[in-house]
CSV table of C-alpha atoms in Angstrom, one decimal:
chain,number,residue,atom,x,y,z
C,1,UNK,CA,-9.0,132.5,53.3
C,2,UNK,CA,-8.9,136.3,52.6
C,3,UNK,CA,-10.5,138.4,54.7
C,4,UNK,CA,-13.4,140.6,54.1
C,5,UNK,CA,-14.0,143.6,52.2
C,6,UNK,CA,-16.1,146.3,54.3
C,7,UNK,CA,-15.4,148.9,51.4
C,8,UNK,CA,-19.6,149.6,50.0
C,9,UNK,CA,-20.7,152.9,48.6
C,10,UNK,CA,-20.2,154.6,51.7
C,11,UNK,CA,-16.3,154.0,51.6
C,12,UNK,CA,-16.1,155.3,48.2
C,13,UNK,CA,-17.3,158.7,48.7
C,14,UNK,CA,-15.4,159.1,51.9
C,15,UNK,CA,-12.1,158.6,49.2
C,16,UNK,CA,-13.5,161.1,47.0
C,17,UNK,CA,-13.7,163.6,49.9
C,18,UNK,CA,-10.4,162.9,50.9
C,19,UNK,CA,-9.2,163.4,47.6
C,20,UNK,CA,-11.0,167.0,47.3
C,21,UNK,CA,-9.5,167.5,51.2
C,22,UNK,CA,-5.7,166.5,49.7
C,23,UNK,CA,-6.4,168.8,46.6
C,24,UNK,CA,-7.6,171.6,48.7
C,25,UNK,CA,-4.6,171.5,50.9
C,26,UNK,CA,-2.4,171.8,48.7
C,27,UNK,CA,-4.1,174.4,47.0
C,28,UNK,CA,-4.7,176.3,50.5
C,29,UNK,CA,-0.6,176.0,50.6
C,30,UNK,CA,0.5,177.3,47.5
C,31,UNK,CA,-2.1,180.0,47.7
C,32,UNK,CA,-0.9,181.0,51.4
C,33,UNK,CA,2.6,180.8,49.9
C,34,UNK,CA,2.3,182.9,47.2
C,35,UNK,CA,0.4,185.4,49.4
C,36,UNK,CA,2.8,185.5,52.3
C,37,UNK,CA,5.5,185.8,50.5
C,38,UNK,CA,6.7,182.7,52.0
C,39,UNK,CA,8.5,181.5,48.3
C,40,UNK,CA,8.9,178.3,48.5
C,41,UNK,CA,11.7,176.2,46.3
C,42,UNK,CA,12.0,172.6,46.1
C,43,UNK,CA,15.6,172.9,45.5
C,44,UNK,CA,16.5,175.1,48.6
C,45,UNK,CA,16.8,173.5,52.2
C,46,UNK,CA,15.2,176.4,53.4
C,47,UNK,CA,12.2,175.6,51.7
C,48,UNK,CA,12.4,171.5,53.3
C,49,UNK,CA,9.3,172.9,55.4
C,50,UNK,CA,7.0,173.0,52.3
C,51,UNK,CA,8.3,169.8,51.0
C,52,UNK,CA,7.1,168.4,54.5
C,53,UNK,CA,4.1,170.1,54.8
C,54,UNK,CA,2.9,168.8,51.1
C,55,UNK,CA,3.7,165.0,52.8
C,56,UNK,CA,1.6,165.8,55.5
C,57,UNK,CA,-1.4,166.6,53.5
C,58,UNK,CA,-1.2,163.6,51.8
C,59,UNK,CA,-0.6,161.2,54.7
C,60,UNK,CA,-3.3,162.5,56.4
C,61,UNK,CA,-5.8,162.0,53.4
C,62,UNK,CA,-4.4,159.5,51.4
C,63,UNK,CA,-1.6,157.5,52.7
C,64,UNK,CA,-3.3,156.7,56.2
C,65,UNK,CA,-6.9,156.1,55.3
C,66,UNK,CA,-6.3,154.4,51.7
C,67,UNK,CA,-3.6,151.9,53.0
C,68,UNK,CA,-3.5,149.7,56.1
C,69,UNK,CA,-1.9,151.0,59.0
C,70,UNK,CA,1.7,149.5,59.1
C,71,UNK,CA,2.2,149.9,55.4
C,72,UNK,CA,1.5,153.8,56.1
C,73,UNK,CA,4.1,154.0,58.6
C,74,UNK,CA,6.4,152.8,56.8
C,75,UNK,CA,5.8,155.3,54.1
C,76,UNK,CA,6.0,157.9,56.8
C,77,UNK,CA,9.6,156.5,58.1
C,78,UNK,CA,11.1,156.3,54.9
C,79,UNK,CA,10.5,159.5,54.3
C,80,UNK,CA,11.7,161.0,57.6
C,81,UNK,CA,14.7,159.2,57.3
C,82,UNK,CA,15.7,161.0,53.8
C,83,UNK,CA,14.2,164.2,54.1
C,84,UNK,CA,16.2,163.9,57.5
C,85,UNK,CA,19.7,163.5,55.4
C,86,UNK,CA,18.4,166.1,53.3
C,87,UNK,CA,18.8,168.7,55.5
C,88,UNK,CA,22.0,168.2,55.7
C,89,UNK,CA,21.6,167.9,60.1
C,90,UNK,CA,21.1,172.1,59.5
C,91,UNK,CA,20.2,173.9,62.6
C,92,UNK,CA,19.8,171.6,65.9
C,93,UNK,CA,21.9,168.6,65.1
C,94,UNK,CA,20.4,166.6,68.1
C,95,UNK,CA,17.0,167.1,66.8
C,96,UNK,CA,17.9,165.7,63.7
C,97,UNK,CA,19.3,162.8,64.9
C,98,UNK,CA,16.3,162.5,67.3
C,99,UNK,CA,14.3,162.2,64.1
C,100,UNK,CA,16.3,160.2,62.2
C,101,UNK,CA,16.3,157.7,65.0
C,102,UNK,CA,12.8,157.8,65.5
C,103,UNK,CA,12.0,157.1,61.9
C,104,UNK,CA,14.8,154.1,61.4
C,105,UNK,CA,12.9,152.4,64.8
C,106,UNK,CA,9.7,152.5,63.1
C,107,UNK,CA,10.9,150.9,60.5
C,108,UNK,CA,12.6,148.4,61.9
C,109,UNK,CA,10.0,147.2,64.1
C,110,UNK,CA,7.4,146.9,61.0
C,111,UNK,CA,10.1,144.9,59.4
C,112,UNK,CA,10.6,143.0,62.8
C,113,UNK,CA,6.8,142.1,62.0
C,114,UNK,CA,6.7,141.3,58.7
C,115,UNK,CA,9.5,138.9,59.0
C,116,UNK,CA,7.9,137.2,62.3
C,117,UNK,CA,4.4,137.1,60.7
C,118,UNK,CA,5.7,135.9,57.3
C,119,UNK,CA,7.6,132.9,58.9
C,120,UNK,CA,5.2,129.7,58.7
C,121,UNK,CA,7.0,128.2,61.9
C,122,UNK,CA,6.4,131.2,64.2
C,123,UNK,CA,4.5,130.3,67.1
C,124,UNK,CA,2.4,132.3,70.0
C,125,UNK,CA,5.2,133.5,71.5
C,126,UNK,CA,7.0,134.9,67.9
C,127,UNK,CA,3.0,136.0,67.3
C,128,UNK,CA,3.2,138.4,70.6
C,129,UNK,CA,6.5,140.1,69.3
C,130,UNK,CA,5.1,140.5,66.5
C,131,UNK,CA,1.8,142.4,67.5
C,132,UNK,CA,3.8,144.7,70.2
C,133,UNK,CA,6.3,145.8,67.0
C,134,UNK,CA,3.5,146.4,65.0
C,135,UNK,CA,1.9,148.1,67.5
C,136,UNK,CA,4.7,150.5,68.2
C,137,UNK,CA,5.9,150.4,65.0
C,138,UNK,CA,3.0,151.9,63.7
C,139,UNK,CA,2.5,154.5,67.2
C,140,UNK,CA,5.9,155.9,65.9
C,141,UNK,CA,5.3,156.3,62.2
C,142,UNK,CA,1.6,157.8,62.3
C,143,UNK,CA,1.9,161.1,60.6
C,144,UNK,CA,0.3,162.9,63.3
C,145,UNK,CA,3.4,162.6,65.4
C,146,UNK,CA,6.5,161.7,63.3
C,147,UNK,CA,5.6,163.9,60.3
C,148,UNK,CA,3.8,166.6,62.4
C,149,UNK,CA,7.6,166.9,64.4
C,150,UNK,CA,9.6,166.8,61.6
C,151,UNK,CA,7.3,169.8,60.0
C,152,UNK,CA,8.3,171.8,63.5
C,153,UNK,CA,11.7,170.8,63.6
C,154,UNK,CA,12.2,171.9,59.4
C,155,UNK,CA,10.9,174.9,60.7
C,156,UNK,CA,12.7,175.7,63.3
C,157,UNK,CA,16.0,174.8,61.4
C,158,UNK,CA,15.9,177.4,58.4
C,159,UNK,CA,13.1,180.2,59.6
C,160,UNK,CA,12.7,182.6,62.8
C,161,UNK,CA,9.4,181.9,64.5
C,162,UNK,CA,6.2,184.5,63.3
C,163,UNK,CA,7.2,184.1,59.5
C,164,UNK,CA,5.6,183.5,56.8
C,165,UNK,CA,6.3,179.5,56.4
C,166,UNK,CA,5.0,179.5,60.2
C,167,UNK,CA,2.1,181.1,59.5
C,168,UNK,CA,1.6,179.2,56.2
C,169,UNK,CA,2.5,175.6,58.0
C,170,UNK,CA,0.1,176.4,61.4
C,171,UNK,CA,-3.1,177.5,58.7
C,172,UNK,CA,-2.6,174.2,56.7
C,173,UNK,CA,-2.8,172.1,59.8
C,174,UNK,CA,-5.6,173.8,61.2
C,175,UNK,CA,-7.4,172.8,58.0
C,176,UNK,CA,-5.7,169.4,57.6
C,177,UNK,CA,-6.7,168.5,61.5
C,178,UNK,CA,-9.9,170.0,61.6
C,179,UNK,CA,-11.2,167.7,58.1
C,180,UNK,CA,-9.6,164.3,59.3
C,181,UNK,CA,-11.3,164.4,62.3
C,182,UNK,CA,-14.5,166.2,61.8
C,183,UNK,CA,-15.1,165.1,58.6
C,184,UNK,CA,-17.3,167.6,57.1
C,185,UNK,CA,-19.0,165.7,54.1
C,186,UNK,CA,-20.2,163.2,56.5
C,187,UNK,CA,-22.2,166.2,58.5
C,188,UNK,CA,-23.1,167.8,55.3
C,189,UNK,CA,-24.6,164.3,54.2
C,190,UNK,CA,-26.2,163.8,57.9
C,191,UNK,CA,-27.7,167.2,57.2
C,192,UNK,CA,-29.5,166.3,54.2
C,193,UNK,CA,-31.3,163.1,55.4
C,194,UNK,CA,-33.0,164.7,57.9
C,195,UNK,CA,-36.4,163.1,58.9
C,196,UNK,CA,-39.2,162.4,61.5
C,197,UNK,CA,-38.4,161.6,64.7
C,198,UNK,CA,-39.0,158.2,65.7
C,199,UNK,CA,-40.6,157.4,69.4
C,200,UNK,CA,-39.9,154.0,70.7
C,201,UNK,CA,-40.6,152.4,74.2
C,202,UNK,CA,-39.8,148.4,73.6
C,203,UNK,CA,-36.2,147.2,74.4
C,204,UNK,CA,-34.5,144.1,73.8
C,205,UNK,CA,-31.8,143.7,76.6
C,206,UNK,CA,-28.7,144.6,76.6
C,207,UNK,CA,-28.1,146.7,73.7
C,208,UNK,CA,-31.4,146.4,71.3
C,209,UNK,CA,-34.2,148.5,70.9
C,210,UNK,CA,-37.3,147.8,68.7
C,211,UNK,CA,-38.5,150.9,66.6
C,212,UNK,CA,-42.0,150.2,66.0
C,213,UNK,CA,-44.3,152.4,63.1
C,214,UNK,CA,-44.4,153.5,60.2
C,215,UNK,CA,-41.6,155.3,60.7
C,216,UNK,CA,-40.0,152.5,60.4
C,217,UNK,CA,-40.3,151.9,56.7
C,218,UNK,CA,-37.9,154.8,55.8
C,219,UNK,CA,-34.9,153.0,58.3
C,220,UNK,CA,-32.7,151.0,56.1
C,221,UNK,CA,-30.4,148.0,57.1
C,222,UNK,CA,-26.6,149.5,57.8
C,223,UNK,CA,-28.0,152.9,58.9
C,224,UNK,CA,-26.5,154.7,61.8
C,225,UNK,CA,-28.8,156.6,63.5
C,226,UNK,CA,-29.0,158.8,66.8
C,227,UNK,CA,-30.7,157.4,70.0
C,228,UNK,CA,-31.8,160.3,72.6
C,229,UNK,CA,-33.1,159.6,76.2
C,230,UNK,CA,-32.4,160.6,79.9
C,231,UNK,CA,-30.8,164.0,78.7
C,232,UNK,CA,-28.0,162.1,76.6
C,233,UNK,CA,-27.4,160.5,72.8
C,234,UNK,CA,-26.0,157.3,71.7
C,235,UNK,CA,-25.7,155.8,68.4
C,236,UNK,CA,-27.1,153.1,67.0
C,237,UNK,CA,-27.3,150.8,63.8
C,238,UNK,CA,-30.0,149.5,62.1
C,239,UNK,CA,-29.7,145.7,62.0
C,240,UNK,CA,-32.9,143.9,60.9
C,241,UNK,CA,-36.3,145.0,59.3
C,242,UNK,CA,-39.3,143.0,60.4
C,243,UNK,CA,-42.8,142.8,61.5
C,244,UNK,CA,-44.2,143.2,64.9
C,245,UNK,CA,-47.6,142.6,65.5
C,246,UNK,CA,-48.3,143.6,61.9
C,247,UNK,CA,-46.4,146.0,61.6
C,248,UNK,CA,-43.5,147.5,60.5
C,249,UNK,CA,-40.5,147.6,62.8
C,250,UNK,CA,-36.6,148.1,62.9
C,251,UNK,CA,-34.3,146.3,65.3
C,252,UNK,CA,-31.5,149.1,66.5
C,253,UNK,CA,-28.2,147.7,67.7
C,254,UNK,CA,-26.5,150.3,70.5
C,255,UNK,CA,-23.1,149.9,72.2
C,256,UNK,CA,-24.0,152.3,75.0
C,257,UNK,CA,-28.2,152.1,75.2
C,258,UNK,CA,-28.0,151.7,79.0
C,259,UNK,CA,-26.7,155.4,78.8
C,260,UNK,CA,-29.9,156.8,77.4
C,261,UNK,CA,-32.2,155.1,79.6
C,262,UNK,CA,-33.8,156.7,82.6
C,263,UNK,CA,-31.7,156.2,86.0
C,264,UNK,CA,-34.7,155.4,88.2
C,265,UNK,CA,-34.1,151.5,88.9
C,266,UNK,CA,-34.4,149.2,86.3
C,267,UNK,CA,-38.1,149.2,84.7
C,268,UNK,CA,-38.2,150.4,81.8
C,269,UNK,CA,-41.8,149.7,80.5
C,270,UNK,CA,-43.6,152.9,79.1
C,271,UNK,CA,-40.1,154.8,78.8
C,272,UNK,CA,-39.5,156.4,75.0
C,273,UNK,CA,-36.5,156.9,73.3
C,274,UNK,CA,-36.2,159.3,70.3
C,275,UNK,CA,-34.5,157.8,67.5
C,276,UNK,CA,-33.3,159.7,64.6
C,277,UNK,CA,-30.4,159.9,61.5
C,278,UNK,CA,-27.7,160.5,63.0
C,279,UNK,CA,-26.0,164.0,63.0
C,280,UNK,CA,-23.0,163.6,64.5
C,281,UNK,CA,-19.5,161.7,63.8
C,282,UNK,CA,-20.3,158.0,63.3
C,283,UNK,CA,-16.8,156.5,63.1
C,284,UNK,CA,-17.3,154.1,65.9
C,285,UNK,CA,-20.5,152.4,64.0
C,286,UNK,CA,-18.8,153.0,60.3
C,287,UNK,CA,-17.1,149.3,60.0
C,288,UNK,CA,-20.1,147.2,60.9
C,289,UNK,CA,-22.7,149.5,59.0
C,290,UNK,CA,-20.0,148.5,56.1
C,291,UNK,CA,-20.2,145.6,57.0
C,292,UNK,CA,-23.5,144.7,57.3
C,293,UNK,CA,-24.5,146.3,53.9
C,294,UNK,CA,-22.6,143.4,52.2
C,295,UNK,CA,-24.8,140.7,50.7
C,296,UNK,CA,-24.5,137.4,52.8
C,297,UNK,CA,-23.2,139.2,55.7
C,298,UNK,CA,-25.3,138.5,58.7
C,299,UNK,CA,-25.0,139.9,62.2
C,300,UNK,CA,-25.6,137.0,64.8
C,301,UNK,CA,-25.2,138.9,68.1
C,302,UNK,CA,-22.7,141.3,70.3
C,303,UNK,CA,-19.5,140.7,71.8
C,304,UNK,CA,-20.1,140.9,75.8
C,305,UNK,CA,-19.1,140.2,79.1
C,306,UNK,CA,-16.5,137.3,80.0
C,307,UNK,CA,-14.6,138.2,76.7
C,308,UNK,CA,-11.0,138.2,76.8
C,309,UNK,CA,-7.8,138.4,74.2
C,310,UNK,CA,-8.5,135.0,72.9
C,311,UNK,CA,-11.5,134.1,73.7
C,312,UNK,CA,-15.2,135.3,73.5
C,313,UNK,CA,-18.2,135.4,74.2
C,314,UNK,CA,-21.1,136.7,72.5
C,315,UNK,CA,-25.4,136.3,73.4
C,316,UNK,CA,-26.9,135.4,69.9
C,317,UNK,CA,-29.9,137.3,68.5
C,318,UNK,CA,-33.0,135.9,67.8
C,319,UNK,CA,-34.1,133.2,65.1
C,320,UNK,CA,-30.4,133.0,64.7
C,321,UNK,CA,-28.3,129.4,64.9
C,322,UNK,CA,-24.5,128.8,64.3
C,323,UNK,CA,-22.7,125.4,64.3
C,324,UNK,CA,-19.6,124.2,65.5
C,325,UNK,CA,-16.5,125.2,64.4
C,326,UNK,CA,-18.1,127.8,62.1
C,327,UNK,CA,-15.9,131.2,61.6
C,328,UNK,CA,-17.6,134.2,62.2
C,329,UNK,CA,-15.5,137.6,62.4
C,330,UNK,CA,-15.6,141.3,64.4
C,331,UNK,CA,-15.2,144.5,62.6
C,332,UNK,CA,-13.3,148.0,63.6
C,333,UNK,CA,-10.9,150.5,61.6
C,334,UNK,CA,-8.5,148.3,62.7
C,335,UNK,CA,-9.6,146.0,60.3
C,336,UNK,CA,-11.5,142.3,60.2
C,337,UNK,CA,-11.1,139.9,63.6
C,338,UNK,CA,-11.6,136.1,63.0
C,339,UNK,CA,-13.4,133.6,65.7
C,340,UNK,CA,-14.0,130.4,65.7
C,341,UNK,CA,-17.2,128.8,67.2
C,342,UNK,CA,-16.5,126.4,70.2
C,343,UNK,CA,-19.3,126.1,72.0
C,344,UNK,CA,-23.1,126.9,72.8
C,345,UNK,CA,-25.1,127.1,75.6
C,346,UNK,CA,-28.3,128.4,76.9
C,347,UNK,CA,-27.8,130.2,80.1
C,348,UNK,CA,-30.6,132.7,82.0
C,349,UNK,CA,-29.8,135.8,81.8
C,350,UNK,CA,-30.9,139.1,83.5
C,351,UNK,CA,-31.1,142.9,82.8
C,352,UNK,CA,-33.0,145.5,83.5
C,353,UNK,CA,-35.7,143.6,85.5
C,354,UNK,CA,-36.0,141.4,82.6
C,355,UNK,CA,-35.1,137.3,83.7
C,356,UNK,CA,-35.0,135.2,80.0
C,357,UNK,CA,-33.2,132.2,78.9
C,358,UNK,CA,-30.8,133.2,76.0
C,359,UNK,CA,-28.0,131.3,73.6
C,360,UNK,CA,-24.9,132.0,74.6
C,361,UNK,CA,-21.8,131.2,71.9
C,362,UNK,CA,-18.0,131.0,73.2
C,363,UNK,CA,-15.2,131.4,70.4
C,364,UNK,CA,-11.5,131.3,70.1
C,365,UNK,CA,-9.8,133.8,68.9
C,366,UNK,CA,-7.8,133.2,65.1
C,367,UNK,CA,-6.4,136.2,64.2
C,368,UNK,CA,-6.6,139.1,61.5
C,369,UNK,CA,-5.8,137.2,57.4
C,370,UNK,CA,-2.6,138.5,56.0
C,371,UNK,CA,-2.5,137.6,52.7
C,372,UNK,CA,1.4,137.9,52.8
C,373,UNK,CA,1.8,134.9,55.0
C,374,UNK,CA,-1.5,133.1,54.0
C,375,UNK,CA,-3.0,132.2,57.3
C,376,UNK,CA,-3.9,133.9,60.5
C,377,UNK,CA,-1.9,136.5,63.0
C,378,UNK,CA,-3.3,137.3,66.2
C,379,UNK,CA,-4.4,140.4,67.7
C,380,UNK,CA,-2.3,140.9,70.9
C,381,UNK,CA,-4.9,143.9,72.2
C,382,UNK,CA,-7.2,143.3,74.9
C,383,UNK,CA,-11.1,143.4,73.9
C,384,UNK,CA,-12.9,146.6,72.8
C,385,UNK,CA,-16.6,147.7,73.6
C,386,UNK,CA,-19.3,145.6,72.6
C,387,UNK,CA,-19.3,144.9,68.9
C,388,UNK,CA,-21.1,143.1,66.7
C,389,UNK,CA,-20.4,139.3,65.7
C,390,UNK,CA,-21.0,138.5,62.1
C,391,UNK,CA,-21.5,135.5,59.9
C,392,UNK,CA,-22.1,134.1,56.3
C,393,UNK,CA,-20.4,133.5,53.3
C,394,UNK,CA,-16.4,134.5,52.9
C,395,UNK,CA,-15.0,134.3,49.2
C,396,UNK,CA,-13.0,136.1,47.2
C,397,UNK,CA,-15.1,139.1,47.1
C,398,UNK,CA,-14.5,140.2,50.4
C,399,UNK,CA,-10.5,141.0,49.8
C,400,UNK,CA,-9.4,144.5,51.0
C,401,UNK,CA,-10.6,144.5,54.6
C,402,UNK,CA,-8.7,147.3,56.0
């Protein structure tokens, strides 16, 4: 079964913009290069800093975000390791070494995984090693720490500190550090849907809110938006459109809503929350608004309390049913999580003076698909913050999940 693709419209600007960021940073080098009087040559050792600084441009907006994490590092080690024996162990030899090492233990851990994960006799315990070698495997080979410490040590090798390759090498990390993280075309796009504020005052325990209005209309289904109350914002997605009363209305799904309620005790009748299109970085709430813009996809309710490695529980939503044994699957930039339904219950639940029977699901755990070993390899991490459970069809269509 492959797993599911989470890769919409959305996912194909954000590669366009990290294709302009790549082109731009190289550019911004060369340019500051040229300027400085820095000289670069790709056949000189002294110039192994530019070669490195190039590789860090593009692991940062290409190799990293475009490929799954462990193939990434990989990339990153290999590269280490020769551009390591390229320098010929100039300057600090322990450094060097220190490197070197560094870059051969990543990739021999990934390794370590893929053989363990590939083998269709492993069991839990060949599953565990597996996940912890991926896991530091991948710690050591992420380009903001082995390729960010080889650019220093390059440096330090061949140029005093307060040149020109210094000065080029700290301005192109600025840039490459501030756009990976800040993202500007997502703010630049946040910008331009500005719109009404929405006021809403009905809540759905423990992490729904019901926008009522015709404000409503202009919400659409996968939309992140920004939820304001008690002096602090949270965001939300937009799950459901439907009718209340008659009217139109949005149902907005919040990891964090108790944070933007009001601290005096626990009614909360009368209380508004502003809800708006979000302005801010949305990365948290990216997969499952990915997600949930597929056709098919449907979310049935958030992971919550009482949820461990390998097993889960989740409250179901409304005028939703599942059935035994039926796979339904978490999202995260880590990539697509598998459970299996294996049992239902209706228990009473209580929040925020609010005492209602709901459906409770339990599932077990079966792993993230690699399509390398054709079945299922366990995540070894304990749970995250409450996410959203999905279900629906899975075919061939939803390949790539990453």
């Amino acid at each position: 079964m492959p797993p599911l693709n989470s890769s919409p419209d959305a996912k194909g600007a954000d590669r366009l913009a990290r294709l302009v960021y790549a082109a731009i940073g190289a550019g911004l080098a060369v340019w500051l290069s040229d300027g400085l009087g820095a000289e670069p040559s790709l056949l000189k050792r002294e110039s192994l800093w530019f070669e490195v600084l190039l590789l860090v441009i593009f692991a940062a907006f290409l190799f990293e975000p475009l490929f799954a994490g462990s193939q990434a590092a990989v990339a990153n080690s290999i590269a280490t390791i020769l551009l390591c024996l390229a320098s010929g162990f100039t300057g600090s030899v322990f450094w060097w070494v220190l490197l070197l090492l560094i870059g051969a233990s990543s990739f021999a851990l990934l390794s370590l995984a893929y053989v363990l994960q590939t083998d269709p006799i492993s069991g839990r315990i060949t599953g565990r090693i597996a996940g912890i070698a991926t896991l530091i495997g991948r710690r050591l080979g992420a380009w903001k720490f082995l390729l960010v410490l080889l650019l220093i040590v390059s440096l330090a090798s061949f140029h005093a500190p307060f040149q020109a390759p210094w000065t080029v090498s700290l301005t192109v990390m600025l840039f490459v550090l501030f756009c990976s993280e800040v993202r500007p075309h997502r703010v630049l796009l946040s910008m331009a849907k500005a719109s009404r504020q929405m006021t809403v005052s009905h809540l759905a325990a423990p992490h729904e809110l019901l926008v009522v209005g015709p404000e409503a209309r202009g919400l659409s289904v996968g939309e992140i938006v920004e939820l304001e109350g008690n002096g602090r914002g949270r965001l939300g997605l937009v799950i459901a459109q439907i009718l209340e009363s008659g009217r139109p209305a949005a149902r907005v799904f919040a990891q964090r809503l108790v944070d933007v309620l009001p601290d005096q005790g626990p009614d909360v009748s009368g209380y508004s929350i502003t809800v708006r299109r979000a302005s801010r970085d949305t990365a948290e709430l990216d997969p499952d608004s990915s997600e949930i813009r597929l056709r098919g996809t449907t979310p049935l309710g958030q992971m919550g309390e009482g949820t461990s490695t390998l097993e889960g529980r989740f409250e179901l939503f409304p005028s939703c049913d599942v059935r035994l044994g039926q796979l339904v699957w978490t999202v995260s930039e880590e990539g697509c999580l598998f459970w299996q339904v294996a049992d239902a219950r209706v228990e009473v639940a209580t929040w925020g003076g609010d005492r209602r029977r709901a459906a409770n699901v339990s599932v077990s755990q079966l792993g993230e698909w690699s399509d390398e070993s054709f079945g299922f390899s366990v995540r070894d991490e304990s749970p995250s913050i409450v996410r959203l459970v999905h279900g629906g069809a899975i075919g061939p269509r939803y390949r790539g999940c990453s």
